[in-house]
Amino acid sequence: METIFSTADLRPVVAQWRRRGERIAFVPTMGNLHDGHLSLLQRANELADRTIVSIFVNPIQFGQGEDYAKYPSTLQSDQEKLARCGLDVLFAPNLRDLYPGGTEEDTRVTVPGLSTILCGEFRPGHFSGVATVVTKLFFSVQPDCALFGEKDLQQLKVIRRMVDDLCIPIEIIGRPIIREADGLAMSSRNGYLSAAERSLAPKIHQNLLAARAAILEGKQAFRSIENNAIASLREAGFKPEYFSIRRTADLEEANEADNDLSILVAAWLGKARLIDNVQVNADGD
Ligand code: PAF
């Protein structure tokens, strides 16, 4: 595995692969890698001849007062994990490489609608930051396909829409959430949890499963299922931002006539903002 620090150095490598007709898969990350990232990488290796992983902590997707400054920077241990995974290139650009004119007045990519609901309501500008950096990374890497985890379901939807709207010829592949044995979705931010918080954290997933069971039972109104979950999380010590039953297709609020549903949650536990989701087919699947 080669580590490349700039787009200028990456381009000739990718160009050579392209001349040979090799298929390139891309996994963008912010580092501090866990098994969720490694499962994306494993799938990328299966799908393509060449795999590139990027590590870049993108300042413009963090709001004021969020954890950009303390986001764990673990390049060396990430490199060690990646070296065992059979990828070709770790792309670790610096800020100047991706934001040559600085981050204040650069060009932004914004996906309307989807970016302002759910997490977008609580993190204004977040998804524009994500869409912008992913576009830049796509132009640097020029992959055939890119893989994203479904834990960030809204992010996945924003990127799919962006790629469709801008006619970017890259296949976007979503991959299932990887969970700890007790159900907690793996996340780089789980490291912010104290031991006591860590033992409470699976309640997020438990509440999602209870909501799914209630939907399938069909006796309770969706808004009452959501309110019960929010009350249950508050009682356990979380500060929920939302717990919401949505249509999977567009993440708009669902009602009892909809079948293909996603239940999404974001809640603070101590210093960690945890997000998670489950899918439900209200037809009874
Ligand atoms: O999901 C992430 O880690 C980030 O949002 C991404 C897609 C790498 C963009 O910075």
Coordinates of C-alpha atoms and ligand atoms in Angstrom, one line a residue:
M1 CA 0.0 0.0 0.0
E2 CA 1.3 3.4 -1.0
T3 CA 0.4 6.6 0.9
I4 CA -0.1 9.6 -1.4
F5 CA -0.5 13.1 0.0
S6 CA -1.6 15.2 -3.0
T7 CA -3.9 15.1 -6.0
A8 CA -0.9 15.9 -8.3
D9 CA 0.8 12.7 -7.1
L10 CA -2.3 10.6 -7.3
R11 CA -3.4 11.5 -10.8
P12 CA -0.6 9.7 -12.7
V13 CA -1.1 6.6 -10.6
V14 CA -4.8 6.5 -11.4
A15 CA -4.2 7.4 -15.1
Q16 CA -1.9 4.4 -15.4
W17 CA -4.6 2.1 -14.0
R18 CA -7.2 3.6 -16.3
R19 CA -5.0 3.0 -19.4
R20 CA -4.8 -0.7 -18.4
G21 CA -8.7 -0.7 -18.1
E22 CA -8.7 -1.4 -14.4
R23 CA -11.8 -0.7 -12.3
I24 CA -11.2 1.6 -9.3
A25 CA -13.2 1.6 -6.1
F26 CA -13.1 4.5 -3.6
V27 CA -13.8 4.6 0.2
P28 CA -13.7 8.2 1.5
T29 CA -13.2 8.4 5.3
M30 CA -12.2 10.9 8.0
G31 CA -9.8 8.3 9.5
N32 CA -9.9 6.8 13.0
L33 CA -10.9 3.6 11.3
H34 CA -13.0 0.9 12.8
D35 CA -14.5 -2.4 11.5
G36 CA -17.3 -0.5 9.7
H37 CA -14.7 1.2 7.5
L38 CA -12.8 -2.0 7.0
S39 CA -16.0 -3.8 5.8
L40 CA -16.4 -1.1 3.2
L41 CA -12.9 -1.7 2.1
Q42 CA -13.3 -5.4 1.9
R43 CA -16.3 -5.0 -0.4
A44 CA -14.4 -2.4 -2.4
N45 CA -11.6 -5.0 -3.0
E46 CA -14.2 -7.5 -4.2
L47 CA -15.8 -5.0 -6.6
A48 CA -12.7 -3.5 -8.3
D49 CA -9.2 -4.2 -9.4
R50 CA -7.8 -1.2 -7.5
T51 CA -9.0 0.3 -4.2
I52 CA -8.3 3.8 -2.9
V53 CA -9.1 4.9 0.7
S54 CA -9.0 8.6 1.6
I55 CA -8.4 10.1 5.0
F56 CA -9.3 13.7 5.3
V57 CA -10.9 15.5 8.2
N58 CA -13.0 18.0 6.3
P59 CA -13.3 21.3 8.3
I60 CA -16.3 22.7 6.4
Q61 CA -18.7 19.9 7.4
F62 CA -18.2 20.8 11.1
G63 CA -20.3 23.6 12.6
Q64 CA -19.1 26.1 15.1
G65 CA -18.5 24.5 18.5
E66 CA -18.4 21.0 17.0
D67 CA -15.6 18.5 17.3
Y68 CA -13.4 19.5 14.3
A69 CA -10.4 20.6 16.5
K70 CA -10.5 17.4 18.6
Y71 CA -11.5 15.0 15.9
P72 CA -9.1 12.0 16.5
S73 CA -6.2 12.1 14.1
T74 CA -4.8 8.6 14.0
L75 CA -2.9 8.4 10.7
Q76 CA -0.2 6.0 11.9
S77 CA -2.6 3.4 13.4
D78 CA -5.0 3.8 10.4
Q79 CA -2.0 3.1 8.1
E80 CA -1.2 -0.1 10.1
K81 CA -4.8 -1.3 9.9
L82 CA -5.0 -0.5 6.1
A83 CA -1.7 -2.2 5.4
R84 CA -3.4 -5.5 6.3
C85 CA -6.4 -4.9 4.1
G86 CA -4.9 -5.3 0.6
L87 CA -5.7 -1.8 -0.8
D88 CA -3.6 0.0 -3.3
V89 CA -3.5 3.6 -2.2
L90 CA -4.2 5.6 0.9
F91 CA -4.9 9.1 -0.2
A92 CA -4.3 11.6 2.6
P93 CA -4.5 15.1 1.1
N94 CA -3.7 18.2 3.2
L95 CA -6.0 21.2 3.6
R96 CA -4.3 23.2 0.8
D97 CA -4.6 20.4 -1.7
L98 CA -8.4 20.3 -1.4
Y99 CA -9.0 23.9 -0.5
P100 CA -6.3 25.8 -2.5
G101 CA -8.1 29.1 -2.0
G102 CA -8.9 28.5 1.7
T103 CA -12.3 27.3 3.1
E104 CA -14.0 30.7 3.6
E105 CA -15.1 31.7 0.1
D106 CA -14.6 28.5 -1.9
T107 CA -17.2 27.1 -4.2
R108 CA -19.8 24.9 -2.5
V109 CA -22.0 22.1 -3.6
T110 CA -25.5 22.1 -2.0
V111 CA -28.2 19.5 -2.4
P112 CA -31.4 21.3 -1.6
G113 CA -34.2 19.8 0.5
L114 CA -32.6 16.7 1.7
S115 CA -29.8 18.7 3.3
T116 CA -32.0 20.7 5.7
I117 CA -34.1 18.0 7.3
L118 CA -33.1 15.6 10.1
C119 CA -29.4 16.1 10.9
G120 CA -29.4 19.1 8.5
E121 CA -31.8 20.9 10.8
F122 CA -29.4 20.5 13.7
R123 CA -26.2 20.9 11.8
P124 CA -26.8 23.7 9.3
G125 CA -24.3 23.6 6.4
H126 CA -23.1 20.1 7.3
F127 CA -24.3 18.4 4.2
S128 CA -23.1 21.1 1.9
G129 CA -19.7 20.6 3.5
V130 CA -20.0 16.9 2.9
A131 CA -21.2 17.3 -0.7
T132 CA -18.4 19.8 -1.5
V133 CA -15.6 17.6 -0.2
V134 CA -16.9 14.4 -1.7
T135 CA -17.1 16.2 -5.1
K136 CA -13.5 17.4 -4.7
L137 CA -12.4 13.9 -3.7
F138 CA -14.3 12.4 -6.6
F139 CA -12.4 14.7 -9.0
S140 CA -9.1 13.8 -7.4
V141 CA -9.6 10.1 -7.3
Q142 CA -11.9 9.6 -10.4
P143 CA -13.2 6.2 -9.3
D144 CA -15.7 4.0 -11.0
C145 CA -17.6 3.4 -7.8
A146 CA -17.6 4.8 -4.2
L147 CA -18.8 3.0 -1.1
F148 CA -20.5 4.6 1.9
G149 CA -21.9 3.2 5.1
E150 CA -25.7 3.2 5.7
K151 CA -25.2 4.4 9.3
D152 CA -25.1 7.9 7.7
L153 CA -28.2 7.2 5.7
Q154 CA -29.0 10.8 5.1
Q155 CA -25.4 11.4 3.9
L156 CA -25.7 8.5 1.5
K157 CA -29.0 9.9 0.1
V158 CA -27.4 13.4 -0.3
I159 CA -24.5 11.9 -2.2
R160 CA -26.7 9.8 -4.5
R161 CA -28.8 12.8 -5.3
M162 CA -25.7 15.0 -5.9
V163 CA -24.2 12.4 -8.3
D164 CA -27.5 12.1 -10.2
D165 CA -28.0 15.9 -10.4
L166 CA -24.5 16.7 -11.5
C167 CA -24.3 13.7 -13.9
I168 CA -21.1 12.4 -12.1
P169 CA -20.3 9.0 -13.7
I170 CA -19.6 7.2 -10.4
E171 CA -21.7 4.3 -9.0
I172 CA -22.6 5.0 -5.3
I173 CA -22.8 1.8 -3.2
G174 CA -24.4 1.8 0.2
R175 CA -23.3 -0.9 2.7
P176 CA -25.0 -2.2 5.9
I177 CA -24.3 -0.8 9.3
I178 CA -21.7 -2.8 11.3
R179 CA -22.6 -3.1 14.9
E180 CA -20.9 -4.0 18.2
A181 CA -22.1 -7.2 19.8
D182 CA -24.5 -5.2 22.0
G183 CA -26.1 -3.5 18.9
L184 CA -24.3 -0.1 19.1
A185 CA -23.5 1.1 15.5
M186 CA -19.8 1.4 15.1
S187 CA -18.6 5.0 14.8
S188 CA -15.4 7.0 15.2
R189 CA -17.3 9.1 17.8
N190 CA -18.0 6.2 20.1
G191 CA -14.6 6.8 21.5
Y192 CA -15.9 10.0 23.2
L193 CA -18.2 7.9 25.5
S194 CA -17.2 7.3 29.1
A195 CA -17.4 3.7 30.4
A196 CA -20.8 4.4 31.9
E197 CA -22.1 6.1 28.8
R198 CA -20.8 3.2 26.6
S199 CA -23.0 0.8 28.6
L200 CA -26.0 3.0 28.0
A201 CA -25.4 3.6 24.3
P202 CA -27.0 0.4 22.9
K203 CA -30.4 1.8 24.1
I204 CA -30.4 3.8 20.8
H205 CA -30.5 0.6 18.8
Q206 CA -33.0 -1.0 21.3
N207 CA -35.4 1.9 20.8
L208 CA -35.1 1.6 17.1
L209 CA -35.9 -2.1 17.3
A210 CA -38.9 -1.4 19.7
A211 CA -40.2 1.2 17.2
R212 CA -39.8 -1.2 14.3
A213 CA -41.8 -3.9 16.3
A214 CA -44.5 -1.3 17.1
I215 CA -44.8 -0.4 13.4
L216 CA -45.1 -4.0 12.4
E217 CA -47.7 -4.6 15.1
G218 CA -49.7 -1.8 13.5
K219 CA -51.6 -0.6 16.6
Q220 CA -49.9 2.6 17.4
A221 CA -49.8 5.9 15.4
F222 CA -46.3 6.7 14.1
R223 CA -46.1 10.1 16.0
S224 CA -46.9 8.3 19.2
I225 CA -44.1 5.7 18.5
E226 CA -41.7 8.5 18.0
N227 CA -42.7 10.4 21.1
N228 CA -42.4 7.2 23.2
A229 CA -38.9 6.6 21.9
I230 CA -37.8 10.2 22.6
A231 CA -39.2 9.9 26.2
S232 CA -37.4 6.6 26.7
L233 CA -34.1 8.0 25.5
R234 CA -34.5 11.1 27.7
E235 CA -35.2 9.0 30.7
A236 CA -32.1 7.0 30.1
G237 CA -29.9 10.1 30.0
F238 CA -29.7 10.9 26.3
K239 CA -30.5 14.3 24.7
P240 CA -32.3 13.3 21.6
E241 CA -32.4 15.7 18.6
Y242 CA -34.8 13.6 16.6
F243 CA -36.3 10.1 16.4
S244 CA -38.3 10.0 13.2
I245 CA -40.1 7.5 11.0
R246 CA -39.5 8.4 7.4
R247 CA -40.1 7.2 3.9
T248 CA -36.9 5.5 2.8
A249 CA -37.2 6.9 -0.7
D250 CA -36.9 10.6 0.1
L251 CA -36.6 10.7 3.9
E252 CA -39.8 12.8 4.1
E253 CA -42.0 12.2 7.2
A254 CA -43.9 9.0 6.8
N255 CA -47.5 8.2 7.6
E256 CA -49.3 5.0 8.2
A257 CA -50.1 4.5 4.5
D258 CA -46.3 4.2 3.6
N259 CA -44.6 0.9 3.5
D260 CA -40.9 1.3 2.8
L261 CA -39.8 3.0 6.0
S262 CA -36.6 4.1 7.7
I263 CA -36.5 5.0 11.4
L264 CA -33.7 7.5 12.1
V265 CA -32.3 8.8 15.3
A266 CA -29.8 11.4 16.5
A267 CA -29.1 11.8 20.2
W268 CA -26.3 13.2 22.4
L269 CA -24.9 11.0 25.1
G270 CA -22.3 13.0 27.0
K271 CA -19.9 14.5 24.4
A272 CA -20.9 12.0 21.7
R273 CA -23.5 12.7 19.1
L274 CA -24.8 9.3 18.1
I275 CA -26.8 8.5 15.0
D276 CA -28.4 5.3 13.9
N277 CA -31.2 3.9 11.8
V278 CA -33.1 0.8 10.9
Q279 CA -35.3 -0.1 7.9
V280 CA -38.8 -1.4 8.1
N281 CA -41.1 -2.9 5.5
A282 CA -44.5 -2.1 7.1
D283 CA -46.0 -4.8 4.8
G284 CA -44.5 -7.2 7.4
D285 CA -41.2 -8.2 5.9
Ligands
PAF1 O1 -18.7 9.9 6.4 C1 -17.6 10.5 6.5 O2 -16.6 10.0 7.1 C2 -17.5 11.8 5.9 O3 -18.6 12.6 6.0 C3 -16.9 11.8 4.4 C4 -17.9 11.1 3.5 C5 -15.6 11.1 4.4 C6 -16.8 13.3 3.9 O4 -15.9 14.0 4.7

